Amino acid sequence: MDITMLFLFFLALVFVILLLAFSESIFLALNRVPVINSKFKRQYHKECLRHAIYQFRLSKMLHFIGIQVKDFVDRVPEYQVKRHIIRCKNCPNTDICDQCLRDGKFVSDMHFCPNYKSLMSYSRIMPPVE
């Protein structure tokens, strides 16, 4: 190795060290850019909605119908997703829901679920499950 190559290697090493040292400052600076900040907020908010869906039987119902939770959150308006979560949370039919979704009992009429009709209409705009 000649001296020029060693010098370039040293400069690259210093650059990496400085980048790591100032990474928080760089993140804070990028966070002030409105476009980047709003994108991070939207992604975080969607992740929170996905997490909320998994807290209830709604995730199992989506799976039963053939809708992926990620697609549901990405394609359905936020207020509708929240409405589905609230309906699921307040559902009085948890016994029959568990029998159907958890235990695999055949239920011919799924209208016991307050979200069923709406979820079926949204299933038409969802991509096929792979």
PDB file of C-alpha atoms in Angstrom:
ATOM      1  CA  MET A   1       0.000   0.000   0.000  1.00  0.00           C
ATOM      2  CA  ASP A   2       1.315   3.383  -0.865  1.00  0.00           C
ATOM      3  CA  ILE A   3       0.854   6.542   1.169  1.00  0.00           C
ATOM      4  CA  THR A   4      -2.022   7.831  -0.976  1.00  0.00           C
ATOM      5  CA  MET A   5      -4.076   4.699  -0.359  1.00  0.00           C
ATOM      6  CA  LEU A   6      -3.433   4.877   3.378  1.00  0.00           C
ATOM      7  CA  PHE A   7      -4.459   8.520   3.425  1.00  0.00           C
ATOM      8  CA  LEU A   8      -7.735   7.750   1.594  1.00  0.00           C
ATOM      9  CA  PHE A   9      -8.425   4.883   3.986  1.00  0.00           C
ATOM     10  CA  PHE A  10      -7.774   7.211   6.926  1.00  0.00           C
ATOM     11  CA  LEU A  11     -10.149   9.844   5.484  1.00  0.00           C
ATOM     12  CA  ALA A  12     -12.880   7.235   4.988  1.00  0.00           C
ATOM     13  CA  LEU A  13     -12.438   6.050   8.567  1.00  0.00           C
ATOM     14  CA  VAL A  14     -12.646   9.610   9.898  1.00  0.00           C
ATOM     15  CA  PHE A  15     -15.760  10.221   7.798  1.00  0.00           C
ATOM     16  CA  VAL A  16     -17.479   7.147   9.248  1.00  0.00           C
ATOM     17  CA  ILE A  17     -16.554   8.164  12.801  1.00  0.00           C
ATOM     18  CA  LEU A  18     -17.877  11.695  12.245  1.00  0.00           C
ATOM     19  CA  LEU A  19     -21.038  10.348  10.664  1.00  0.00           C
ATOM     20  CA  LEU A  20     -21.688   8.139  13.687  1.00  0.00           C
ATOM     21  CA  ALA A  21     -20.846  10.970  16.090  1.00  0.00           C
ATOM     22  CA  PHE A  22     -23.272  13.361  14.430  1.00  0.00           C
ATOM     23  CA  SER A  23     -25.954  10.841  13.492  1.00  0.00           C
ATOM     24  CA  GLU A  24     -28.406  12.171  16.074  1.00  0.00           C
ATOM     25  CA  SER A  25     -27.877  15.730  14.868  1.00  0.00           C
ATOM     26  CA  ILE A  26     -28.383  14.597  11.282  1.00  0.00           C
ATOM     27  CA  PHE A  27     -31.578  12.788  12.281  1.00  0.00           C
ATOM     28  CA  LEU A  28     -32.865  15.879  14.090  1.00  0.00           C
ATOM     29  CA  ALA A  29     -32.075  18.053  11.084  1.00  0.00           C
ATOM     30  CA  LEU A  30     -33.861  15.657   8.726  1.00  0.00           C
ATOM     31  CA  ASN A  31     -36.772  15.465  11.135  1.00  0.00           C
ATOM     32  CA  ARG A  32     -37.337  19.196  10.679  1.00  0.00           C
ATOM     33  CA  VAL A  33     -37.906  18.763   6.948  1.00  0.00           C
ATOM     34  CA  PRO A  34     -41.720  18.714   6.705  1.00  0.00           C
ATOM     35  CA  VAL A  35     -41.948  16.109   3.942  1.00  0.00           C
ATOM     36  CA  ILE A  36     -39.724  13.615   5.766  1.00  0.00           C
ATOM     37  CA  ASN A  37     -41.317  14.330   9.135  1.00  0.00           C
ATOM     38  CA  SER A  38     -44.861  13.789   7.862  1.00  0.00           C
ATOM     39  CA  LYS A  39     -43.835  10.541   6.164  1.00  0.00           C
ATOM     40  CA  PHE A  40     -42.367   9.193   9.421  1.00  0.00           C
ATOM     41  CA  LYS A  41     -45.492  10.254  11.301  1.00  0.00           C
ATOM     42  CA  ARG A  42     -47.783   8.538   8.792  1.00  0.00           C
ATOM     43  CA  GLN A  43     -45.739   5.334   8.953  1.00  0.00           C
ATOM     44  CA  TYR A  44     -45.724   5.404  12.752  1.00  0.00           C
ATOM     45  CA  HIS A  45     -49.459   6.071  12.846  1.00  0.00           C
ATOM     46  CA  LYS A  46     -50.186   3.178  10.483  1.00  0.00           C
ATOM     47  CA  GLU A  47     -48.004   0.905  12.603  1.00  0.00           C
ATOM     48  CA  CYS A  48     -50.026   1.927  15.671  1.00  0.00           C
ATOM     49  CA  LEU A  49     -53.259   1.074  13.838  1.00  0.00           C
ATOM     50  CA  ARG A  50     -51.857  -2.339  12.841  1.00  0.00           C
ATOM     51  CA  HIS A  51     -50.893  -2.981  16.440  1.00  0.00           C
ATOM     52  CA  ALA A  52     -54.380  -2.006  17.624  1.00  0.00           C
ATOM     53  CA  ILE A  53     -55.972  -4.371  15.098  1.00  0.00           C
ATOM     54  CA  TYR A  54     -53.900  -7.263  16.439  1.00  0.00           C
ATOM     55  CA  GLN A  55     -55.146  -6.534  19.965  1.00  0.00           C
ATOM     56  CA  PHE A  56     -58.673  -7.607  19.007  1.00  0.00           C
ATOM     57  CA  ARG A  57     -60.416 -10.339  17.017  1.00  0.00           C
ATOM     58  CA  LEU A  58     -60.441  -8.008  14.027  1.00  0.00           C
ATOM     59  CA  SER A  59     -57.108  -9.386  12.831  1.00  0.00           C
ATOM     60  CA  LYS A  60     -58.523 -12.914  12.844  1.00  0.00           C
ATOM     61  CA  MET A  61     -61.640 -11.782  10.992  1.00  0.00           C
ATOM     62  CA  LEU A  62     -59.511 -10.054   8.371  1.00  0.00           C
ATOM     63  CA  HIS A  63     -57.478 -13.216   7.964  1.00  0.00           C
ATOM     64  CA  PHE A  64     -60.672 -15.280   7.743  1.00  0.00           C
ATOM     65  CA  ILE A  65     -61.975 -13.070   4.934  1.00  0.00           C
ATOM     66  CA  GLY A  66     -58.608 -13.090   3.172  1.00  0.00           C
ATOM     67  CA  ILE A  67     -57.398  -9.562   3.879  1.00  0.00           C
ATOM     68  CA  GLN A  68     -53.905  -8.837   5.121  1.00  0.00           C
ATOM     69  CA  VAL A  69     -53.756  -6.351   7.988  1.00  0.00           C
ATOM     70  CA  LYS A  70     -51.094  -4.253   6.237  1.00  0.00           C
ATOM     71  CA  ASP A  71     -53.228  -3.942   3.101  1.00  0.00           C
ATOM     72  CA  PHE A  72     -56.270  -3.114   5.199  1.00  0.00           C
ATOM     73  CA  VAL A  73     -54.509  -0.244   6.990  1.00  0.00           C
ATOM     74  CA  ASP A  74     -52.877   1.021   3.793  1.00  0.00           C
ATOM     75  CA  ARG A  75     -55.995   1.010   1.608  1.00  0.00           C
ATOM     76  CA  VAL A  76     -58.908   1.765   3.919  1.00  0.00           C
ATOM     77  CA  PRO A  77     -59.451   5.326   5.184  1.00  0.00           C
ATOM     78  CA  GLU A  78     -58.143   5.838   8.697  1.00  0.00           C
ATOM     79  CA  TYR A  79     -61.505   6.803  10.165  1.00  0.00           C
ATOM     80  CA  GLN A  80     -62.980   3.531   8.865  1.00  0.00           C
ATOM     81  CA  VAL A  81     -60.141   1.473  10.344  1.00  0.00           C
ATOM     82  CA  LYS A  82     -60.730   3.154  13.689  1.00  0.00           C
ATOM     83  CA  ARG A  83     -64.460   2.506  13.384  1.00  0.00           C
ATOM     84  CA  HIS A  84     -63.793  -1.198  12.758  1.00  0.00           C
ATOM     85  CA  ILE A  85     -61.499  -1.363  15.787  1.00  0.00           C
ATOM     86  CA  ILE A  86     -64.116   0.284  18.026  1.00  0.00           C
ATOM     87  CA  ARG A  87     -66.876  -2.008  16.769  1.00  0.00           C
ATOM     88  CA  CYS A  88     -64.713  -5.045  17.417  1.00  0.00           C
ATOM     89  CA  LYS A  89     -63.761  -3.800  20.865  1.00  0.00           C
ATOM     90  CA  ASN A  90     -67.421  -3.266  21.824  1.00  0.00           C
ATOM     91  CA  CYS A  91     -68.783  -6.395  20.134  1.00  0.00           C
ATOM     92  CA  PRO A  92     -71.295  -8.370  22.223  1.00  0.00           C
ATOM     93  CA  ASN A  93     -70.880 -11.536  20.118  1.00  0.00           C
ATOM     94  CA  THR A  94     -67.426 -12.655  21.250  1.00  0.00           C
ATOM     95  CA  ASP A  95     -68.548 -16.210  22.045  1.00  0.00           C
ATOM     96  CA  ILE A  96     -69.721 -17.031  18.539  1.00  0.00           C
ATOM     97  CA  CYS A  97     -66.785 -15.103  17.071  1.00  0.00           C
ATOM     98  CA  ASP A  98     -64.329 -17.249  19.038  1.00  0.00           C
ATOM     99  CA  GLN A  99     -66.153 -20.417  18.036  1.00  0.00           C
ATOM    100  CA  CYS A 100     -65.883 -19.446  14.396  1.00  0.00           C
ATOM    101  CA  LEU A 101     -62.432 -17.858  14.176  1.00  0.00           C
ATOM    102  CA  ARG A 102     -60.497 -19.649  16.898  1.00  0.00           C
ATOM    103  CA  ASP A 103     -62.177 -23.040  17.092  1.00  0.00           C
ATOM    104  CA  GLY A 104     -63.044 -23.411  13.407  1.00  0.00           C
ATOM    105  CA  LYS A 105     -66.762 -24.027  13.931  1.00  0.00           C
ATOM    106  CA  PHE A 106     -68.705 -23.585  10.700  1.00  0.00           C
ATOM    107  CA  VAL A 107     -71.016 -20.582  10.874  1.00  0.00           C
ATOM    108  CA  SER A 108     -73.173 -20.056   7.793  1.00  0.00           C
ATOM    109  CA  ASP A 109     -74.232 -16.510   8.661  1.00  0.00           C
ATOM    110  CA  MET A 110     -71.298 -14.257   9.588  1.00  0.00           C
ATOM    111  CA  HIS A 111     -73.554 -11.246  10.157  1.00  0.00           C
ATOM    112  CA  PHE A 112     -73.125 -11.660  13.907  1.00  0.00           C
ATOM    113  CA  CYS A 113     -69.980  -9.559  13.347  1.00  0.00           C
ATOM    114  CA  PRO A 114     -70.734  -5.823  13.269  1.00  0.00           C
ATOM    115  CA  ASN A 115     -67.840  -5.358  10.819  1.00  0.00           C
ATOM    116  CA  TYR A 116     -68.635  -8.222   8.451  1.00  0.00           C
ATOM    117  CA  LYS A 117     -70.656  -6.329   5.835  1.00  0.00           C
ATOM    118  CA  SER A 118     -68.154  -3.485   5.654  1.00  0.00           C
ATOM    119  CA  LEU A 119     -65.150  -5.826   5.584  1.00  0.00           C
ATOM    120  CA  MET A 120     -66.692  -7.798   2.733  1.00  0.00           C
ATOM    121  CA  SER A 121     -67.137  -4.618   0.720  1.00  0.00           C
ATOM    122  CA  TYR A 122     -63.497  -3.660   1.367  1.00  0.00           C
ATOM    123  CA  SER A 123     -62.290  -7.151   0.454  1.00  0.00           C
ATOM    124  CA  ARG A 124     -63.039  -6.327  -3.190  1.00  0.00           C
ATOM    125  CA  ILE A 125     -60.369  -3.609  -3.304  1.00  0.00           C
ATOM    126  CA  MET A 126     -57.706  -5.668  -1.564  1.00  0.00           C
ATOM    127  CA  PRO A 127     -54.951  -7.500  -3.439  1.00  0.00           C
ATOM    128  CA  PRO A 128     -55.085 -11.302  -3.345  1.00  0.00           C
ATOM    129  CA  VAL A 129     -53.380 -12.984  -0.404  1.00  0.00           C
ATOM    130  CA  GLU A 130     -50.205 -14.737  -1.478  1.00  0.00           C
TER     131      GLU A 130
END
